[in-house]
CSV table of C-alpha atoms in Angstrom, one decimal:
chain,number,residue,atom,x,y,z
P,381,UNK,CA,-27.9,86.8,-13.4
P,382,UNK,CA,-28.0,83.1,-12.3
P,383,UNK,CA,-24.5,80.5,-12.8
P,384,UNK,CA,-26.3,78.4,-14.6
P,385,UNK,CA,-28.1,80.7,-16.9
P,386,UNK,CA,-26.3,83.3,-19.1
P,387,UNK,CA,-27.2,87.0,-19.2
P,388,UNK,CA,-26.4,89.3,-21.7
P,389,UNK,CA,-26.7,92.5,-19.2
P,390,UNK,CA,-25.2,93.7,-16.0
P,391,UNK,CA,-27.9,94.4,-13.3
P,392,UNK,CA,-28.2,95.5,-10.1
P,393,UNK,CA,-27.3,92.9,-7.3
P,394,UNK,CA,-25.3,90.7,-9.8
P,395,UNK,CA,-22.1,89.3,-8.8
P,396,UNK,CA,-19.4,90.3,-11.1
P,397,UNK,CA,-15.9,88.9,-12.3
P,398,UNK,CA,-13.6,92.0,-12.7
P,399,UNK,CA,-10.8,90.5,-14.6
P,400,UNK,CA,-7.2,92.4,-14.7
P,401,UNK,CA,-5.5,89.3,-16.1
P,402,UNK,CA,-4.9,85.6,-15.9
P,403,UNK,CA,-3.4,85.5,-12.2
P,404,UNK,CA,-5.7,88.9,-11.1
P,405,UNK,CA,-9.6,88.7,-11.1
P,406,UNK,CA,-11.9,89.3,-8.1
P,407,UNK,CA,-15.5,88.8,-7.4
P,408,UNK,CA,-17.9,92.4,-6.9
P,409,UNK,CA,-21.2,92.2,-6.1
P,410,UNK,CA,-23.1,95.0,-8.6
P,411,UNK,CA,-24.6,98.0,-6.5
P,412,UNK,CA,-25.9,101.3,-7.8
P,413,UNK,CA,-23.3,104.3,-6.2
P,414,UNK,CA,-21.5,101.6,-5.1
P,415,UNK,CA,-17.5,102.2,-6.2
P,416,UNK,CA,-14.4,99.9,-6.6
P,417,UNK,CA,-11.1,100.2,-6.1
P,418,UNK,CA,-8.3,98.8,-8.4
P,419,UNK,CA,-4.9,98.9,-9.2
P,420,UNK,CA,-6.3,100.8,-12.6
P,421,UNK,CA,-8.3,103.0,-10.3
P,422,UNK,CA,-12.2,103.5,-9.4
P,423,UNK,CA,-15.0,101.9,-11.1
P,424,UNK,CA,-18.3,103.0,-10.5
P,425,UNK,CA,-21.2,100.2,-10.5
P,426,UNK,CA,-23.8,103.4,-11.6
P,427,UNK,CA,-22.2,104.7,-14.7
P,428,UNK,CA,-18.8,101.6,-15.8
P,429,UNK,CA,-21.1,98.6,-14.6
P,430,UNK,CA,-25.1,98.7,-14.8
P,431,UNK,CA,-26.3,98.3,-18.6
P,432,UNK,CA,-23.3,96.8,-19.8
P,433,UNK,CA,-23.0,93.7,-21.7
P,434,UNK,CA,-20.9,91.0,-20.2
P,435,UNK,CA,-17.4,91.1,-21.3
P,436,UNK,CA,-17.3,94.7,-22.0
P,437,UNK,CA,-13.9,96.5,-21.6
P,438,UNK,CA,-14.4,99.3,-18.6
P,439,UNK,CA,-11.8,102.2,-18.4
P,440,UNK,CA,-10.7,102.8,-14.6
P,441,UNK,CA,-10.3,106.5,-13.2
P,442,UNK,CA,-6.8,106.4,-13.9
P,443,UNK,CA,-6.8,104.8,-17.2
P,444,UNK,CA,-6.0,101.2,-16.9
P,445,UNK,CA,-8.8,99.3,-18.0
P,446,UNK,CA,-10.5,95.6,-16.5
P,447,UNK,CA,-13.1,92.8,-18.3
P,448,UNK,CA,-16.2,92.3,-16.5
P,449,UNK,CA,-17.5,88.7,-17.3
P,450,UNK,CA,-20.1,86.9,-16.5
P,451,UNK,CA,-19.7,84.5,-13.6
P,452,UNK,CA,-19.1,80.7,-13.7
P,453,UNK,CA,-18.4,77.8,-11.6
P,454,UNK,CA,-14.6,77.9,-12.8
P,455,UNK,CA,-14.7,81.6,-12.0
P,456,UNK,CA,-16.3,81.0,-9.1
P,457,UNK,CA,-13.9,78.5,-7.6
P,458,UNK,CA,-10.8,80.9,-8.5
P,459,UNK,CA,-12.8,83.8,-6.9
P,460,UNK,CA,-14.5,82.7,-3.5
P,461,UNK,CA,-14.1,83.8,-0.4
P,462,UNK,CA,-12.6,80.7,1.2
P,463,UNK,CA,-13.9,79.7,4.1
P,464,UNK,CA,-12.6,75.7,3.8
P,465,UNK,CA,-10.1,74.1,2.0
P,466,UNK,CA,-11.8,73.6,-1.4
P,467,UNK,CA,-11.7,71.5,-4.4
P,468,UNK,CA,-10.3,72.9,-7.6
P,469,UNK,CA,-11.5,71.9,-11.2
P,470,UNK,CA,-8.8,69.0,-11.7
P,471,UNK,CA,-10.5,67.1,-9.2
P,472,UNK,CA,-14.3,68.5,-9.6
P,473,UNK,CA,-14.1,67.4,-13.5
P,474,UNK,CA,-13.3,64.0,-12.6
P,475,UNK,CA,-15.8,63.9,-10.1
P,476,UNK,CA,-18.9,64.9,-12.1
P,477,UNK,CA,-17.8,62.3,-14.9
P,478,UNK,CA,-16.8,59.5,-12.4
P,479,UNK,CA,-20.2,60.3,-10.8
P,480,UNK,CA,-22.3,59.9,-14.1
P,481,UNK,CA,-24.0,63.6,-13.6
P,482,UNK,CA,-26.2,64.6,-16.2
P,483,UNK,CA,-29.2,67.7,-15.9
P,484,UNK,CA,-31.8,65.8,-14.2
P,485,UNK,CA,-29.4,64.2,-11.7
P,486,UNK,CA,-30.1,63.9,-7.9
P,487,UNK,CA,-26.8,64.6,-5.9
P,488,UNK,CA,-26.5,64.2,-1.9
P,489,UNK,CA,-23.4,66.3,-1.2
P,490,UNK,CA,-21.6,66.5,2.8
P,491,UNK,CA,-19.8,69.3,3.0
P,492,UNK,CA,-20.9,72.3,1.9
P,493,UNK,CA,-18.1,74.3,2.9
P,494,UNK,CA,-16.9,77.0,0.8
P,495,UNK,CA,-19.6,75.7,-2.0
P,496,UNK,CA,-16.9,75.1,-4.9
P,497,UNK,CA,-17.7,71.8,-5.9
P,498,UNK,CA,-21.8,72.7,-5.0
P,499,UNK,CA,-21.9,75.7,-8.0
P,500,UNK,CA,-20.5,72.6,-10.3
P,501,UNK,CA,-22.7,70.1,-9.1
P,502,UNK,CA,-25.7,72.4,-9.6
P,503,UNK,CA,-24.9,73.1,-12.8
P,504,UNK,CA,-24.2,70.1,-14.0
P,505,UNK,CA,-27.9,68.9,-12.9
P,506,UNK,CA,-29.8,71.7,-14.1
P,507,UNK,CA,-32.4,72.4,-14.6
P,508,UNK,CA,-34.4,69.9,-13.7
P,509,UNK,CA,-31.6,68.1,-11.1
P,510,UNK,CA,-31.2,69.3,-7.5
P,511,UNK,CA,-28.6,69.1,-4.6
P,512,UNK,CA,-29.2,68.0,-1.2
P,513,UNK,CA,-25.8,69.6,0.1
P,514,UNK,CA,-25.5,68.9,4.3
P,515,UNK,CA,-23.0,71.1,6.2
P,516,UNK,CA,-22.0,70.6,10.1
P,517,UNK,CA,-20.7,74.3,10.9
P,518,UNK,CA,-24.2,76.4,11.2
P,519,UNK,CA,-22.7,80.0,10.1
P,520,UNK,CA,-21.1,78.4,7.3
P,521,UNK,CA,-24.4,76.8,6.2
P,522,UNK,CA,-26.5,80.3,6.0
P,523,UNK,CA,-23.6,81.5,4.2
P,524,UNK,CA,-24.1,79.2,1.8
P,525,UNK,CA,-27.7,79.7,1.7
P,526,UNK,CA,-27.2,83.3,1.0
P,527,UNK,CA,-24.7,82.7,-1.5
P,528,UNK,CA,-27.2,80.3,-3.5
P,529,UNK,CA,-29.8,82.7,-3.4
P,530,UNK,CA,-27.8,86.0,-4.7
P,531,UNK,CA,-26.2,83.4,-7.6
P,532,UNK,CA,-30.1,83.0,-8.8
P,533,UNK,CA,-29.7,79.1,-7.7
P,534,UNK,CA,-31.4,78.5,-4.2
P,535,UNK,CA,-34.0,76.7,-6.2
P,536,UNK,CA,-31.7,73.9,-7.3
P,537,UNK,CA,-30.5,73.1,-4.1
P,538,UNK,CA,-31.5,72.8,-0.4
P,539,UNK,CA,-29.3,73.2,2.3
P,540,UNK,CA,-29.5,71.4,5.3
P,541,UNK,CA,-27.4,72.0,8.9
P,542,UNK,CA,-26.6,69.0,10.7
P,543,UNK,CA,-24.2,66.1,11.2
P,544,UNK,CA,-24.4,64.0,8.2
P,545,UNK,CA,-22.4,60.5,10.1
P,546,UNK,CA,-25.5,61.2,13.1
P,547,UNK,CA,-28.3,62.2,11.1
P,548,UNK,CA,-27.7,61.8,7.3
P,549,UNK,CA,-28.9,63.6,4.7
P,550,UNK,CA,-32.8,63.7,5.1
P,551,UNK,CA,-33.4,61.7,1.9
P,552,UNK,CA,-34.1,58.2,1.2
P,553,UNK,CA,-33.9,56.1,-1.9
P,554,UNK,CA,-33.8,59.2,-4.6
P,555,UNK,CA,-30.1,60.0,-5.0
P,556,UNK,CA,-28.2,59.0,-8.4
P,557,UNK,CA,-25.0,60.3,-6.6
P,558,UNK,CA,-23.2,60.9,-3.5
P,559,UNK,CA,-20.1,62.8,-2.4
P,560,UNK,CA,-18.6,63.0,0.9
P,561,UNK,CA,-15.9,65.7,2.1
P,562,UNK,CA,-15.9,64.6,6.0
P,563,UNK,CA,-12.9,63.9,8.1
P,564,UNK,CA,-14.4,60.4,9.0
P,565,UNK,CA,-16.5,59.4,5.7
P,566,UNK,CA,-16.9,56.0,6.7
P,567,UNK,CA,-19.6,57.1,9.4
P,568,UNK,CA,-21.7,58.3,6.9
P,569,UNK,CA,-21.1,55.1,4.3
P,570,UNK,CA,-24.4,54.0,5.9
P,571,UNK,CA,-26.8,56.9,5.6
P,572,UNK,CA,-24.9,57.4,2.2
P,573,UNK,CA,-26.3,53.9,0.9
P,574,UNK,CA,-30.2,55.2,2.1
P,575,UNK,CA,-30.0,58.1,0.4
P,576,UNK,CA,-28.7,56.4,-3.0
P,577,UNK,CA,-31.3,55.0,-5.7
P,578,UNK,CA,-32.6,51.3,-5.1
P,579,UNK,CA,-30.0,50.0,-7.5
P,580,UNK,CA,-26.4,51.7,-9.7
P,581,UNK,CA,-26.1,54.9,-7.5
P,582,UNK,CA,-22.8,56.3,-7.6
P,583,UNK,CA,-20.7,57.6,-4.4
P,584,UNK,CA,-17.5,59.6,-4.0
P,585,UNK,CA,-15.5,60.1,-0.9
P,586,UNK,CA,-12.8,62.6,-1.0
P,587,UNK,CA,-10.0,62.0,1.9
P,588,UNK,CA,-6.3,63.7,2.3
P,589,UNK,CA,-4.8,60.7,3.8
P,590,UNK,CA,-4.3,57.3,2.5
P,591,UNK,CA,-5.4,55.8,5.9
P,592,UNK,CA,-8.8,57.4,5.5
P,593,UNK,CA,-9.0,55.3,2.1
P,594,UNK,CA,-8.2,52.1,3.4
P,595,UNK,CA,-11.0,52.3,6.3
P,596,UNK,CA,-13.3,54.0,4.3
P,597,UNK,CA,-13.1,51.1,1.7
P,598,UNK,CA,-13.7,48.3,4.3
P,599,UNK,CA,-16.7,50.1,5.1
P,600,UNK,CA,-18.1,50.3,1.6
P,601,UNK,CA,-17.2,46.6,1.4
P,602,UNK,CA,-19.4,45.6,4.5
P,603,UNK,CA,-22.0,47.8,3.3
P,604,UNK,CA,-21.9,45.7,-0.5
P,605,UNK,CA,-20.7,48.7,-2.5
P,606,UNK,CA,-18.9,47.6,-5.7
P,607,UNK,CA,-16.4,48.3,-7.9
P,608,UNK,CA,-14.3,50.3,-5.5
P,609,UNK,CA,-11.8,52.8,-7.0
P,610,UNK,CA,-9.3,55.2,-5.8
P,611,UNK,CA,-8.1,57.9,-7.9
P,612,UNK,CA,-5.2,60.4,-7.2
P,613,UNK,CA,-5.0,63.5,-9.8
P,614,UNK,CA,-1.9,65.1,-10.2
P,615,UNK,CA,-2.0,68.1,-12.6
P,616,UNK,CA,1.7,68.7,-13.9
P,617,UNK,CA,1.8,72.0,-15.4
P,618,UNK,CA,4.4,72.7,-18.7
P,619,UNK,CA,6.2,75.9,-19.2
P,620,UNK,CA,6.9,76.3,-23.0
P,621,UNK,CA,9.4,78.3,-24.5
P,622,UNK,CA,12.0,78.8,-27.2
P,623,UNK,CA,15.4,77.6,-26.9
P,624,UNK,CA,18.7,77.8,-28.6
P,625,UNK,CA,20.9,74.7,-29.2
P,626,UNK,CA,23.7,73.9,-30.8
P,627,UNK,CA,24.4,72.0,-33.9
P,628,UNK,CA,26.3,68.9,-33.4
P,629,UNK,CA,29.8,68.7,-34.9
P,630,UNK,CA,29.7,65.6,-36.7
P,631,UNK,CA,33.0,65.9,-37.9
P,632,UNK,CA,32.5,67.1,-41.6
P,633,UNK,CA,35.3,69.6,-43.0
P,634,UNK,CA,35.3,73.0,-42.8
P,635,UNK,CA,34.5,73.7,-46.1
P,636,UNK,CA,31.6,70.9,-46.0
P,637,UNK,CA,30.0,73.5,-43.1
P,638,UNK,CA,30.4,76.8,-45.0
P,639,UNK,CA,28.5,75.7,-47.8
P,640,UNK,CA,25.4,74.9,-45.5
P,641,UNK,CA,26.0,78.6,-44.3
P,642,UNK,CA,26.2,76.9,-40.4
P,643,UNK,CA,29.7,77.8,-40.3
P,644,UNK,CA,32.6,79.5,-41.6
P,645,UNK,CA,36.3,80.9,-41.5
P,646,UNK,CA,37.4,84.6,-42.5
P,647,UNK,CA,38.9,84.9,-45.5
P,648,UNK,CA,42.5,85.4,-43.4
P,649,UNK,CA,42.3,81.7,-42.1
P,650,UNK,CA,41.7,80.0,-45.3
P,651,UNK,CA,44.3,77.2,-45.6
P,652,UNK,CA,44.7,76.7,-42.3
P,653,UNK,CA,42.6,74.7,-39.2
P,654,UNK,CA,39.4,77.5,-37.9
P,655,UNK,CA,40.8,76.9,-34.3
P,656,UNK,CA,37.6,78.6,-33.1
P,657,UNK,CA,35.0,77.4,-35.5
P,658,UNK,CA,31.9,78.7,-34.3
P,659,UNK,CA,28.8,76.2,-34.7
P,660,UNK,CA,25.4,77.4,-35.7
P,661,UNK,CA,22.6,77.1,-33.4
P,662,UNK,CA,19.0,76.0,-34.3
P,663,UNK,CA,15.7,77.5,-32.1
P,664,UNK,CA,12.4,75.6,-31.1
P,665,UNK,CA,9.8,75.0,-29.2
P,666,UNK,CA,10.3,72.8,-25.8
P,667,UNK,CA,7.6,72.5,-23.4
P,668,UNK,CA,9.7,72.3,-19.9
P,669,UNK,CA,7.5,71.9,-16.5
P,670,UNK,CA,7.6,74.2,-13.3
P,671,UNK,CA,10.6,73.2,-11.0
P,672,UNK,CA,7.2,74.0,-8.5
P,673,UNK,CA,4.4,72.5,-8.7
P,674,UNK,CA,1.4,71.9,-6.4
P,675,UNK,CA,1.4,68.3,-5.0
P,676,UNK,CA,-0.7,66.1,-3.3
P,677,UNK,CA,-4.2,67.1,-3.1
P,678,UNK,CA,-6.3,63.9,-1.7
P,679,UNK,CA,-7.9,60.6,-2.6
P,680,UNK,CA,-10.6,60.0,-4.9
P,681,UNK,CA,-13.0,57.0,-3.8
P,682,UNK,CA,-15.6,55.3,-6.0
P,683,UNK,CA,-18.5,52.6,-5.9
P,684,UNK,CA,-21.2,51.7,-7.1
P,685,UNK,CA,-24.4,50.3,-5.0
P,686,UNK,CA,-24.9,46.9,-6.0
């Protein structure tokens, strides 16, 4: 099992999606007499799990049933433990095109955090690309590491622990692409223009707070980045549904609206005004959005070295 290659199988020591529907999945690392528990009941990794084929419909103890499916970055970032604040796939799709990421690409990436946007970036480069991905926090970098390795990617990407504004990213003049996730990004603008390709690498800085952009930008400016650009994504999610309306009372006669079938008097009334004339109603399709719906996320900056 590897994120960026499929397999057709479930083994031993894969990690697992077990899907109970849209807004209920969870990650399970495959073990043999290994069980888990879910609201359907038990599965067992020996008998429900090993040997079957990716997307395969398992039975729980008590009946219910669950999809196991194979893992991906998107699943991945719905599923991971969270150990930072991460970046969801509105913002990492924009990055990885903004970026100009193909497989082959070299990517310098500070921080590593909970390794969302790393499982896109890696495989988005494979499988001949790697990531250079630099995280302060020590326990949260061998996390990572160990997380890379049992995902089948360690070999795409090297993780390094240290303070990427003080020490950079331990490469010079090979990256295509470089993202920065640091409360102070405009530390590292410096050791971000090193790392980058002589000439046309791309770099992202990803900041919460407007007053991060503005500094961050004069840096990039002293520093002879171009074509500076700050995105905000917004995702505005639609609810649709059926709905009943009325149809307008345009003022034609009574008799006008029986004969379209919309409307019409009991036989008792006829001669005389329907004092309740009841209108017909038509149904369709509206798409309404959510009266809640997750804000503000942060700041996309780009530039290009010049």
């Amino acid at each position: 099992m590897s994120f960026v290659e499929y397999g057709d199988t479930i083994k031993d020591g894969d990690t697992a999606i077990v899907f109970l529907g849209h807004e209920s999945m969870f990650p399970v690392k495959v073990q043999h007499g290994t069980v888990t528990q879910t609201k359907y009941g038990v599965i067992r990794h020996s008998t429900d799990l090993i040997g079957k084929k990716y997307g395969s419909k398992v039975t729980c103890s008590k009946g219910g049933w669950v999809f196991i499916l194979h893992p991906t970055p998107e699943l991945w970032t719905l599923n991971l433990p969270h150990r930072t604040q991460i970046l969801y796939s509105t913002d990492i799709s924009i990055i990885t095109m903004m970026l100009e990421l193909k497989p082959g690409s070299i990517v310098c990436e500070s921080g590593t955090g909970s390794g969302s946007l790393s499982h896109a970036l890696i495989r988005t480069v494979a499988p001949t690309g790697h990531l250079y991905t630099v995280e302060f926090h020590q326990q949260r970098a061998e996390k990572a590491r160990e997380e890379f390795r049992e995902h089948g990617v360690e070999h795409l990407v090297t993780v390094t622990n240290q303070d990427v504004c003080k020490n950079g990213f331990g490469v010079s003049n090979i990256a295509d692409a470089v993202f920065l996730d640091i409360p102070s990004p405009w530390e590292a603008i410096g050791h971000a223009k090193s790392a980058l390709k002589a000439e046309g690498g791309r770099i992202c800085s990803f900041s919460p707070c407007i007053e991060q952009v503005q500094r961050t930008c004069l840096v990039m400016e002293e520093y002879g980045f171009t074509e500076i650009n700050t995105l905000e994504i917004l995702l505005r999610v639609y609810n649709v549904r059926t709905i009943s309306l009325q149809i307008p009372d345009l003022g034609k006669a009574a008799e006008d609206n029986s004969s379209t079938g919309f409307d019409s008097c009991s036989p008792s009334h006829q001669g005389s005004p329907c004092a309740n004339l009841q209108q017909g109603t038509v149904q369709f399709k509206s798409g309404v959005p959510l009266r809640e719906v997750v804000g503000h996320t942060g700041y996309l900056t780009f530039a290009t070295k010049s």
